[in-house]
Amino acid sequence: MLTIREILQGKHTGEAVGIRGWVHRTRSSGGLVFAVIRDSSGLVQVTVDKRNVPEKAFAGAKQALVESSVEVEGEVVEDERAPGGYEIRAKEFHVVSFAEKFPISKDKSEEFLLDVRHLWVRSQRMTNVLKVRSSVFGATHDYFRSQGFHETQSPSFTPSACEGGSSQFQVDYFGRKVYLTQSWQLYAEATMFGLEKIYTVAPSFRAEKSRTTRHLTEYWHAEAEMAWMGMDEAIEIGENLISNICKTVVEEMPDELMALGRDPDDLRKITPPFLKLKYSEALEKLQEAGVEVEWGKDLRTIEERELMAFFDKPAVVTHYPRQVMAFYKRVDPENPEVTLAFDFLAPEIGDEIIGGSERENDIEKMRENLLQEGEDPSSYDWYFDTRRYGAVPHSGFGMGIDRIVQWICKLNHIRDAIPFPRTLTRTYP
Ligand code: 4AD
Ligand code: MG
């Protein structure tokens, strides 16, 4: 059996070949059936001529509805009228399983496509996105490993918040309250003492109660933690990670990117250094665009989008005000009003694709922050131990992989960046 891609590459013209896949579309006229067959690598037209195949094969080809699974044998012929420029003239057409009438046709609503997501994942569009997504995951692992990072895991059930209590999912754990993890970070900071440079790729959970085009309740989070590194070094790792992902995707999936409307040249330009600006400079830039943000308020989606209209590469905003940042972000020794925290914002969609910081080592400051957020510092006592025994400067960040895929694939909604999205309103299928 060959892949359809191999046939479309023209290496088997004139040969007898076998393929297997699914009927993408089909039409017949008289003694001829034209069936376009799909496998994971592409689409090819198969012509079934009543005179050239056994009777059963012709009857099967004629009856097989869209999404029937088939095995085909025949000769590859170059034919410029066929999609892709090649067709297979069938000698045998075996229907492995006749499909019922497929519920998805053109012009179905977004909601309907989400209801039948288990079938929609086979579509050309989802297949292209999922190939790019696979490439992004691979590139993420490759980058960290090439830089000497060890991959480690944190538990998904946790007793306390990493990113603030309001977006935590509570779970009944044999009668005790625990939460689904928002981030591997707190455990990573402990693990880091043995391994120094670590990363993970894992799901994180956020009880996001607003409908937006960039929030999932379960999303894939690539996170890194590095001993002996400050904010600027962590930013550099983030820049290299993202440019490496762009480079890999362009190498591995150029056709899929084009089919999704993404010009690979856009991604070739995503090279370090990215533009850096302080939070206060971002406010000035926004003011230029007529958008007023009061100092001390976090940037909202609309403001991030306004800001990114200025840039065609990711931008890194640093030195956010202390009051909007998680308890563990290190206060800037040169300005106690701000933290050594940074966000990477994507061009075009303007969304935050990376959030990170240098970590606070002062237990008292962290206690104060937690109290201010309404958390109980005593449930963080194990975490404070990491500062009691050989604390070192350290930094880290988290990258939302689904948001990277959304940006690269030019998707309007993050739910189309993942096969089975979990959002405020959707847990089925
Ligand atoms: O900025 P966040 O909340 O940072 C953390 O969780 C840190 N503990 C990470 C760390 O330093 N190890 O989340 C990191 C990234 C965001 O920049 C965003 O890309 C993504 O995770 N993200 C989401 N992606 C999809 N859906 C959501 N609900 C997301 N929330 C955050
Ligand atoms: Mg953030």
CSV table of C-alpha atoms and ligand atoms in Angstrom, one decimal:
chain,number,residue,atom,x,y,z
A,1,MET,CA,0.0,0.0,0.0
A,2,LEU,CA,1.2,3.5,-0.8
A,3,THR,CA,0.3,6.8,0.7
A,4,ILE,CA,-1.6,9.2,-1.5
A,5,ARG,CA,1.2,11.7,-1.1
A,6,GLU,CA,3.7,9.4,-2.7
A,7,ILE,CA,1.4,9.1,-5.7
A,8,LEU,CA,1.0,12.8,-6.0
A,9,GLN,CA,4.8,13.2,-5.9
A,10,GLY,CA,4.8,11.4,-9.3
A,11,LYS,CA,7.1,8.6,-8.3
A,12,HIS,CA,4.7,5.8,-9.2
A,13,THR,CA,3.3,7.0,-12.5
A,14,GLY,CA,2.5,4.1,-14.8
A,15,GLU,CA,2.7,1.6,-12.0
A,16,ALA,CA,0.1,-0.7,-10.4
A,17,VAL,CA,-0.4,0.5,-6.9
A,18,GLY,CA,-2.7,0.0,-3.9
A,19,ILE,CA,-4.1,2.6,-1.6
A,20,ARG,CA,-6.6,2.7,1.3
A,21,GLY,CA,-8.6,5.5,2.8
A,22,TRP,CA,-12.1,7.1,2.8
A,23,VAL,CA,-14.4,8.4,0.1
A,24,HIS,CA,-14.1,12.2,0.2
A,25,ARG,CA,-16.6,12.8,-2.6
A,26,THR,CA,-18.0,10.7,-5.4
A,27,ARG,CA,-20.0,11.1,-8.6
A,28,SER,CA,-21.0,8.7,-11.3
A,29,SER,CA,-22.0,8.9,-14.9
A,30,GLY,CA,-23.1,5.9,-16.8
A,31,GLY,CA,-20.5,3.2,-16.6
A,32,LEU,CA,-18.0,5.4,-14.7
A,33,VAL,CA,-17.5,6.3,-11.0
A,34,PHE,CA,-15.2,9.1,-10.0
A,35,ALA,CA,-14.3,8.7,-6.3
A,36,VAL,CA,-11.9,11.1,-4.6
A,37,ILE,CA,-10.2,9.1,-1.9
A,38,ARG,CA,-8.6,10.6,1.2
A,39,ASP,CA,-5.9,9.2,3.5
A,40,SER,CA,-3.9,11.1,6.1
A,41,SER,CA,-1.5,12.3,3.5
A,42,GLY,CA,-3.8,13.7,0.8
A,43,LEU,CA,-6.6,13.3,-1.8
A,44,VAL,CA,-6.5,11.5,-5.1
A,45,GLN,CA,-9.1,10.7,-7.7
A,46,VAL,CA,-9.9,7.1,-8.5
A,47,THR,CA,-11.8,6.4,-11.8
A,48,VAL,CA,-13.7,3.1,-11.7
A,49,ASP,CA,-14.8,2.0,-15.2
A,50,LYS,CA,-17.4,-0.7,-15.3
A,51,ARG,CA,-15.5,-2.5,-18.1
A,52,ASN,CA,-12.2,-2.7,-16.2
A,53,VAL,CA,-13.3,-4.0,-12.7
A,54,PRO,CA,-15.1,-7.0,-11.4
A,55,GLU,CA,-18.9,-6.5,-11.1
A,56,LYS,CA,-18.9,-6.5,-7.3
A,57,ALA,CA,-16.2,-3.8,-7.3
A,58,PHE,CA,-18.2,-1.5,-9.6
A,59,ALA,CA,-21.4,-2.0,-7.6
A,60,GLY,CA,-19.5,-1.2,-4.4
A,61,ALA,CA,-18.0,2.0,-5.9
A,62,LYS,CA,-21.3,3.1,-7.1
A,63,GLN,CA,-23.0,2.5,-3.8
A,64,ALA,CA,-20.3,3.8,-1.4
A,65,LEU,CA,-21.4,7.1,0.2
A,66,VAL,CA,-19.0,9.7,1.5
A,67,GLU,CA,-16.7,8.4,4.3
A,68,SER,CA,-17.0,4.8,3.3
A,69,SER,CA,-13.7,3.1,3.9
A,70,VAL,CA,-12.1,1.5,0.9
A,71,GLU,CA,-9.1,-0.3,-0.6
A,72,VAL,CA,-8.2,0.4,-4.2
A,73,GLU,CA,-5.9,-1.2,-6.7
A,74,GLY,CA,-5.1,0.3,-10.0
A,75,GLU,CA,-2.7,2.1,-12.3
A,76,VAL,CA,-1.4,5.7,-11.7
A,77,VAL,CA,-1.9,8.0,-14.6
A,78,GLU,CA,-0.9,11.6,-15.0
A,79,ASP,CA,-4.0,13.6,-15.8
A,80,GLU,CA,-4.1,17.4,-15.4
A,81,ARG,CA,-7.9,17.4,-15.1
A,82,ALA,CA,-7.7,15.4,-11.9
A,83,PRO,CA,-7.2,17.3,-8.6
A,84,GLY,CA,-3.4,17.0,-7.8
A,85,GLY,CA,-2.6,16.1,-11.4
A,86,TYR,CA,-2.8,12.3,-11.0
A,87,GLU,CA,-5.5,9.7,-11.0
A,88,ILE,CA,-5.8,6.0,-10.3
A,89,ARG,CA,-7.6,3.9,-12.9
A,90,ALA,CA,-9.1,1.2,-10.7
A,91,LYS,CA,-8.6,-2.6,-11.3
A,92,GLU,CA,-10.2,-3.4,-8.0
A,93,PHE,CA,-12.3,-1.3,-5.6
A,94,HIS,CA,-13.1,-3.0,-2.3
A,95,VAL,CA,-15.4,-1.3,0.2
A,96,VAL,CA,-14.2,-2.2,3.7
A,97,SER,CA,-17.2,-0.5,5.4
A,98,PHE,CA,-20.2,1.2,3.8
A,99,ALA,CA,-20.8,4.5,5.5
A,100,GLU,CA,-24.3,5.7,6.4
A,101,LYS,CA,-25.3,9.1,5.1
A,102,PHE,CA,-22.7,11.5,6.6
A,103,PRO,CA,-24.3,14.2,8.7
A,104,ILE,CA,-21.8,16.9,7.7
A,105,SER,CA,-22.3,18.7,4.4
A,106,LYS,CA,-21.5,22.2,3.3
A,107,ASP,CA,-22.9,25.2,5.1
A,108,LYS,CA,-23.4,23.7,8.5
A,109,SER,CA,-23.3,26.0,11.5
A,110,GLU,CA,-20.3,26.3,13.9
A,111,GLU,CA,-22.5,24.9,16.7
A,112,PHE,CA,-23.5,21.9,14.6
A,113,LEU,CA,-19.8,21.2,13.7
A,114,LEU,CA,-19.0,21.3,17.5
A,115,ASP,CA,-21.8,18.8,18.2
A,116,VAL,CA,-20.3,16.4,15.7
A,117,ARG,CA,-16.7,17.2,16.5
A,118,HIS,CA,-15.9,13.5,16.6
A,119,LEU,CA,-16.7,13.4,12.8
A,120,TRP,CA,-15.5,16.9,12.0
A,121,VAL,CA,-12.0,16.0,13.2
A,122,ARG,CA,-11.6,14.1,9.9
A,123,SER,CA,-12.2,17.2,7.8
A,124,GLN,CA,-9.4,18.7,5.6
A,125,ARG,CA,-9.4,21.8,7.7
A,126,MET,CA,-9.0,20.0,11.0
A,127,THR,CA,-6.5,17.6,9.6
A,128,ASN,CA,-4.3,20.6,8.5
A,129,VAL,CA,-4.6,22.2,11.9
A,130,LEU,CA,-3.8,19.0,13.7
A,131,LYS,CA,-0.8,18.3,11.6
A,132,VAL,CA,0.5,21.8,12.4
A,133,ARG,CA,-0.3,21.2,16.0
A,134,SER,CA,1.7,18.0,16.1
A,135,SER,CA,4.6,19.8,14.6
A,136,VAL,CA,4.3,22.5,17.3
A,137,PHE,CA,4.4,19.9,20.0
A,138,GLY,CA,7.4,18.2,18.5
A,139,ALA,CA,9.3,21.4,18.1
A,140,THR,CA,8.6,22.4,21.7
A,141,HIS,CA,10.1,19.1,23.0
A,142,ASP,CA,13.0,19.3,20.6
A,143,TYR,CA,13.9,22.8,21.5
A,144,PHE,CA,14.0,22.2,25.3
A,145,ARG,CA,15.9,18.9,24.9
A,146,SER,CA,18.4,20.5,22.6
A,147,GLN,CA,19.1,23.1,25.3
A,148,GLY,CA,19.7,20.5,28.0
A,149,PHE,CA,16.3,20.7,29.8
A,150,HIS,CA,14.9,17.7,31.6
A,151,GLU,CA,11.2,16.9,31.2
A,152,THR,CA,9.4,16.5,34.5
A,153,GLN,CA,5.8,16.2,35.7
A,154,SER,CA,3.7,17.8,38.4
A,155,PRO,CA,0.4,16.4,39.9
A,156,SER,CA,-2.9,17.5,38.4
A,157,PHE,CA,-4.7,17.5,41.8
A,158,THR,CA,-3.4,20.3,44.0
A,159,PRO,CA,-4.2,21.7,47.4
A,160,SER,CA,-3.7,25.4,46.5
A,161,ALA,CA,-3.7,28.0,43.8
A,162,CYS,CA,-0.8,29.0,41.6
A,163,GLU,CA,-2.5,31.7,39.5
A,164,GLY,CA,-5.2,33.0,42.0
A,165,GLY,CA,-8.2,31.2,43.4
A,166,SER,CA,-10.9,32.5,41.2
A,167,SER,CA,-10.1,30.4,38.1
A,168,GLN,CA,-9.7,27.1,40.0
A,169,PHE,CA,-11.8,24.0,39.4
A,170,GLN,CA,-12.7,22.4,42.7
A,171,VAL,CA,-12.8,18.6,42.9
A,172,ASP,CA,-14.3,16.4,45.6
A,173,TYR,CA,-11.3,14.3,46.6
A,174,PHE,CA,-12.7,11.6,48.9
A,175,GLY,CA,-14.6,14.3,50.9
A,176,ARG,CA,-11.7,16.8,50.8
A,177,LYS,CA,-11.5,19.9,48.6
A,178,VAL,CA,-8.7,19.9,46.1
A,179,TYR,CA,-8.2,21.7,42.8
A,180,LEU,CA,-7.2,20.9,39.2
A,181,THR,CA,-3.8,22.4,38.5
A,182,GLN,CA,-3.5,25.8,36.8
A,183,SER,CA,0.2,25.4,36.3
A,184,TRP,CA,3.0,22.9,37.1
A,185,GLN,CA,5.1,25.8,38.4
A,186,LEU,CA,5.1,25.5,42.2
A,187,TYR,CA,6.1,21.8,42.0
A,188,ALA,CA,8.6,22.7,39.3
A,189,GLU,CA,10.3,25.1,41.5
A,190,ALA,CA,10.9,22.3,44.0
A,191,THR,CA,12.0,19.8,41.3
A,192,MET,CA,14.4,22.4,39.8
A,193,PHE,CA,16.8,22.0,42.8
A,194,GLY,CA,17.8,18.6,41.5
A,195,LEU,CA,17.6,19.2,37.8
A,196,GLU,CA,18.3,22.9,37.3
A,197,LYS,CA,16.7,23.3,33.8
A,198,ILE,CA,13.3,21.6,33.4
A,199,TYR,CA,10.2,21.7,31.3
A,200,THR,CA,6.9,20.1,30.9
A,201,VAL,CA,4.1,19.8,28.3
A,202,ALA,CA,0.8,19.1,30.1
A,203,PRO,CA,-2.8,20.1,30.4
A,204,SER,CA,-3.6,23.0,32.7
A,205,PHE,CA,-7.1,23.8,33.9
A,206,ARG,CA,-8.8,27.2,34.3
A,207,ALA,CA,-12.4,27.9,35.4
A,208,GLU,CA,-12.7,30.8,32.9
A,209,LYS,CA,-16.2,32.1,33.3
A,210,SER,CA,-16.2,34.4,30.3
A,211,ARG,CA,-16.8,33.5,26.7
A,212,THR,CA,-13.8,34.6,24.7
A,213,THR,CA,-12.1,33.4,21.6
A,214,ARG,CA,-8.8,32.7,23.5
A,215,HIS,CA,-9.8,30.8,26.6
A,216,LEU,CA,-10.2,27.0,27.0
A,217,THR,CA,-11.0,25.5,30.4
A,218,GLU,CA,-8.5,22.7,29.7
A,219,TYR,CA,-5.5,23.8,27.6
A,220,TRP,CA,-2.0,22.5,26.8
A,221,HIS,CA,0.7,24.3,28.7
A,222,ALA,CA,4.4,24.1,27.9
A,223,GLU,CA,6.3,25.4,31.0
A,224,ALA,CA,9.9,25.9,31.8
A,225,GLU,CA,11.8,26.6,35.0
A,226,MET,CA,15.5,27.5,35.2
A,227,ALA,CA,17.8,27.8,38.2
A,228,TRP,CA,20.4,30.6,38.2
A,229,MET,CA,18.5,32.6,35.6
A,230,GLY,CA,17.0,36.1,35.7
A,231,MET,CA,14.2,37.6,33.7
A,232,ASP,CA,16.2,38.6,30.7
A,233,GLU,CA,17.6,35.1,30.2
A,234,ALA,CA,14.2,33.6,30.6
A,235,ILE,CA,12.8,35.9,27.9
A,236,GLU,CA,15.6,34.8,25.6
A,237,ILE,CA,14.6,31.2,26.0
A,238,GLY,CA,11.0,32.1,25.2
A,239,GLU,CA,12.1,34.0,22.1
A,240,ASN,CA,14.2,31.1,20.9
A,241,LEU,CA,11.5,28.6,21.6
A,242,ILE,CA,8.9,30.5,19.6
A,243,SER,CA,11.2,31.1,16.7
A,244,ASN,CA,12.2,27.5,16.7
A,245,ILE,CA,8.6,26.4,16.6
A,246,CYS,CA,7.9,28.7,13.6
A,247,LYS,CA,11.0,27.4,11.8
A,248,THR,CA,10.0,23.8,12.3
A,249,VAL,CA,6.4,24.2,11.2
A,250,VAL,CA,7.5,26.0,8.0
A,251,GLU,CA,9.9,23.1,7.3
A,252,GLU,CA,7.5,20.3,8.1
A,253,MET,CA,4.0,21.6,7.1
A,254,PRO,CA,4.4,24.2,4.4
A,255,ASP,CA,1.4,22.9,2.3
A,256,GLU,CA,-0.9,22.7,5.4
A,257,LEU,CA,0.0,26.3,6.4
A,258,MET,CA,-0.8,27.6,2.9
A,259,ALA,CA,-4.1,25.7,2.9
A,260,LEU,CA,-4.9,27.5,6.1
A,261,GLY,CA,-4.1,30.8,4.6
A,262,ARG,CA,-0.8,31.3,6.4
A,263,ASP,CA,2.0,32.5,4.3
A,264,PRO,CA,5.2,30.6,5.5
A,265,ASP,CA,7.2,33.8,4.9
A,266,ASP,CA,5.2,35.4,7.8
A,267,LEU,CA,6.7,32.8,10.1
A,268,ARG,CA,10.2,32.9,8.7
A,269,LYS,CA,10.3,36.5,10.0
A,270,ILE,CA,9.7,35.4,13.6
A,271,THR,CA,13.3,35.6,14.7
A,272,PRO,CA,14.9,36.9,17.9
A,273,PRO,CA,15.2,39.5,19.3
A,274,PHE,CA,11.5,40.4,19.7
A,275,LEU,CA,10.5,43.9,20.6
A,276,LYS,CA,10.6,44.6,24.3
A,277,LEU,CA,8.7,47.3,26.1
A,278,LYS,CA,7.9,48.0,29.7
A,279,TYR,CA,4.3,48.0,30.9
A,280,SER,CA,4.5,51.8,31.4
A,281,GLU,CA,5.8,52.2,27.8
A,282,ALA,CA,2.9,50.0,26.6
A,283,LEU,CA,0.5,52.4,28.3
A,284,GLU,CA,2.1,55.3,26.4
A,285,LYS,CA,1.9,53.5,23.1
A,286,LEU,CA,-1.8,52.7,23.8
A,287,GLN,CA,-2.4,56.4,24.6
A,288,GLU,CA,-1.0,57.2,21.2
A,289,ALA,CA,-3.8,55.0,19.8
A,290,GLY,CA,-6.3,56.8,21.9
A,291,VAL,CA,-6.7,54.0,24.5
A,292,GLU,CA,-6.4,55.1,28.1
A,293,VAL,CA,-5.3,52.5,30.7
A,294,GLU,CA,-5.0,53.6,34.3
A,295,TRP,CA,-1.5,52.7,35.7
A,296,GLY,CA,-1.9,49.6,37.8
A,297,LYS,CA,-4.6,47.9,35.8
A,298,ASP,CA,-3.8,44.7,33.9
A,299,LEU,CA,-4.0,44.9,30.1
A,300,ARG,CA,-7.3,43.4,28.8
A,301,THR,CA,-7.7,41.6,25.6
A,302,ILE,CA,-8.9,44.6,23.6
A,303,GLU,CA,-5.9,46.6,24.9
A,304,GLU,CA,-3.4,43.8,24.0
A,305,ARG,CA,-4.9,43.7,20.5
A,306,GLU,CA,-4.7,47.5,20.1
A,307,LEU,CA,-1.1,47.4,21.2
A,308,MET,CA,-0.1,44.5,18.8
A,309,ALA,CA,-1.6,46.4,15.9
A,310,PHE,CA,1.8,48.3,16.1
A,311,PHE,CA,4.0,45.2,15.6
A,312,ASP,CA,4.4,42.3,13.1
A,313,LYS,CA,6.5,40.1,15.4
A,314,PRO,CA,5.7,39.0,19.0
A,315,ALA,CA,6.3,41.7,21.6
A,316,VAL,CA,7.4,41.2,25.2
A,317,VAL,CA,5.8,43.5,27.8
A,318,THR,CA,7.8,43.5,31.1
A,319,HIS,CA,7.6,45.1,34.5
A,320,TYR,CA,3.9,44.7,35.3
A,321,PRO,CA,2.6,46.4,38.4
A,322,ARG,CA,2.8,44.3,41.6
A,323,GLN,CA,-0.9,44.4,42.4
A,324,VAL,CA,-2.0,42.6,39.2
A,325,MET,CA,0.6,39.8,39.4
A,326,ALA,CA,0.6,36.4,41.0
A,327,PHE,CA,2.2,36.1,44.5
A,328,TYR,CA,5.4,34.5,43.4
A,329,LYS,CA,6.6,37.1,40.9
A,330,ARG,CA,9.7,38.9,42.1
A,331,VAL,CA,9.5,42.5,43.0
A,332,ASP,CA,11.9,44.7,41.0
A,333,PRO,CA,14.7,45.6,43.4
A,334,GLU,CA,15.0,48.9,41.6
A,335,ASN,CA,11.3,49.8,41.7
A,336,PRO,CA,9.0,48.1,44.4
A,337,GLU,CA,5.9,49.1,42.4
A,338,VAL,CA,6.6,46.6,39.7
A,339,THR,CA,7.6,42.9,39.2
A,340,LEU,CA,10.2,41.2,37.1
A,341,ALA,CA,7.3,39.7,35.1
A,342,PHE,CA,6.8,39.4,31.3
A,343,ASP,CA,4.1,38.5,28.8
A,344,PHE,CA,4.7,37.7,25.2
A,345,LEU,CA,1.9,39.0,22.9
A,346,ALA,CA,1.4,37.5,19.5
A,347,PRO,CA,1.1,39.7,16.4
A,348,GLU,CA,-2.2,39.8,14.5
A,349,ILE,CA,-4.4,38.2,17.2
A,350,GLY,CA,-2.7,40.2,20.0
A,351,ASP,CA,-3.1,37.4,22.5
A,352,GLU,CA,-0.8,36.6,25.4
A,353,ILE,CA,1.1,33.4,24.3
A,354,ILE,CA,3.7,33.3,27.1
A,355,GLY,CA,3.5,34.5,30.7
A,356,GLY,CA,6.5,34.3,33.0
A,357,SER,CA,8.7,36.0,35.6
A,358,GLU,CA,11.7,35.9,37.8
A,359,ARG,CA,10.6,34.2,41.1
A,360,GLU,CA,10.4,35.9,44.5
A,361,ASN,CA,12.7,34.4,47.1
A,362,ASP,CA,11.5,36.5,50.1
A,363,ILE,CA,9.0,34.4,52.0
A,364,GLU,CA,7.5,37.4,53.9
A,365,LYS,CA,6.7,39.3,50.6
A,366,MET,CA,5.0,36.2,49.2
A,367,ARG,CA,3.0,35.8,52.4
A,368,GLU,CA,1.8,39.4,52.2
A,369,ASN,CA,0.8,38.9,48.5
A,370,LEU,CA,-1.1,35.8,49.3
A,371,LEU,CA,-3.0,37.4,52.2
A,372,GLN,CA,-3.9,40.3,49.8
A,373,GLU,CA,-5.2,37.8,47.3
A,374,GLY,CA,-7.3,36.2,50.1
A,375,GLU,CA,-5.3,33.0,50.1
A,376,ASP,CA,-4.2,31.1,53.2
A,377,PRO,CA,-0.3,31.2,53.3
A,378,SER,CA,-0.2,28.2,55.6
A,379,SER,CA,-1.2,25.9,52.7
A,380,TYR,CA,2.0,27.1,50.9
A,381,ASP,CA,4.3,26.1,53.7
A,382,TRP,CA,5.9,23.3,51.7
A,383,TYR,CA,6.5,25.7,48.9
A,384,PHE,CA,8.3,28.2,51.2
A,385,ASP,CA,10.6,25.3,52.1
A,386,THR,CA,12.1,25.7,48.6
A,387,ARG,CA,13.3,29.1,49.8
A,388,ARG,CA,14.6,27.8,53.1
A,389,TYR,CA,17.1,25.3,51.8
A,390,GLY,CA,19.6,26.8,49.3
A,391,ALA,CA,17.4,29.3,47.5
A,392,VAL,CA,18.8,30.6,44.2
A,393,PRO,CA,17.7,33.2,41.7
A,394,HIS,CA,15.4,31.4,39.2
A,395,SER,CA,12.9,32.2,36.5
A,396,GLY,CA,10.4,30.5,34.3
A,397,PHE,CA,7.4,30.8,32.0
A,398,GLY,CA,4.4,29.1,30.6
A,399,MET,CA,3.4,29.0,26.9
A,400,GLY,CA,-0.2,28.3,25.8
A,401,ILE,CA,0.3,25.8,23.0
A,402,ASP,CA,-3.3,26.1,21.8
A,403,ARG,CA,-2.8,29.8,21.4
A,404,ILE,CA,0.4,29.3,19.5
A,405,VAL,CA,-1.5,27.0,17.1
A,406,GLN,CA,-4.4,29.5,16.9
A,407,TRP,CA,-2.0,32.2,15.9
A,408,ILE,CA,0.1,30.2,13.4
A,409,CYS,CA,-3.0,28.7,11.8
A,410,LYS,CA,-4.8,32.0,11.7
A,411,LEU,CA,-7.9,30.7,13.5
A,412,ASN,CA,-10.6,33.0,14.8
A,413,HIS,CA,-11.3,30.8,17.8
A,414,ILE,CA,-9.0,28.8,20.0
A,415,ARG,CA,-11.4,25.9,20.1
A,416,ASP,CA,-10.4,25.1,16.5
A,417,ALA,CA,-6.8,24.7,17.6
A,418,ILE,CA,-7.5,21.5,19.6
A,419,PRO,CA,-9.3,18.4,18.6
A,420,PHE,CA,-11.9,18.2,21.4
A,421,PRO,CA,-12.2,21.7,23.0
A,422,ARG,CA,-13.4,22.2,26.6
A,423,THR,CA,-14.9,25.6,27.1
A,424,LEU,CA,-17.4,27.3,29.4
A,425,THR,CA,-20.3,25.8,27.5
A,426,ARG,CA,-18.9,22.6,26.0
A,427,THR,CA,-17.9,19.3,27.4
A,428,TYR,CA,-19.5,17.1,24.7
A,429,PRO,CA,-18.4,15.1,22.8
B,1,4AD,O1,0.1,33.6,32.3
B,1,4AD,P1,-0.2,32.3,33.0
B,1,4AD,O2,-1.4,32.2,33.8
B,1,4AD,O3,1.1,31.9,33.8
B,1,4AD,C1,1.2,30.7,34.5
B,1,4AD,O4,0.4,29.9,34.7
B,1,4AD,C2,2.6,30.6,35.1
B,1,4AD,N1,2.5,29.8,36.3
B,1,4AD,C3,3.5,30.0,34.1
B,1,4AD,C4,4.9,29.8,34.5
B,1,4AD,O5,5.6,30.8,34.8
B,1,4AD,N2,5.3,28.5,34.6
B,1,4AD,O6,-0.4,31.2,31.8
B,1,4AD,C5,0.7,31.0,30.9
B,1,4AD,C6,0.1,30.9,29.5
B,1,4AD,C7,-0.5,32.2,29.0
B,1,4AD,O7,0.4,33.1,28.6
B,1,4AD,C8,-1.4,31.7,27.9
B,1,4AD,O8,-0.7,31.6,26.7
B,1,4AD,C9,-1.8,30.4,28.4
B,1,4AD,O9,-0.9,29.9,29.4
B,1,4AD,N3,-3.2,30.4,29.0
B,1,4AD,C10,-4.3,29.8,28.4
B,1,4AD,N4,-4.4,29.3,27.2
B,1,4AD,C11,-5.7,28.8,26.8
B,1,4AD,N5,-6.7,28.9,27.6
B,1,4AD,C12,-6.6,29.5,28.9
B,1,4AD,N6,-7.7,29.6,29.7
B,1,4AD,C13,-5.3,30.0,29.3
B,1,4AD,N7,-4.9,30.6,30.4
B,1,4AD,C14,-3.5,30.8,30.2
B,2,MG,MG,-0.6,35.6,32.2
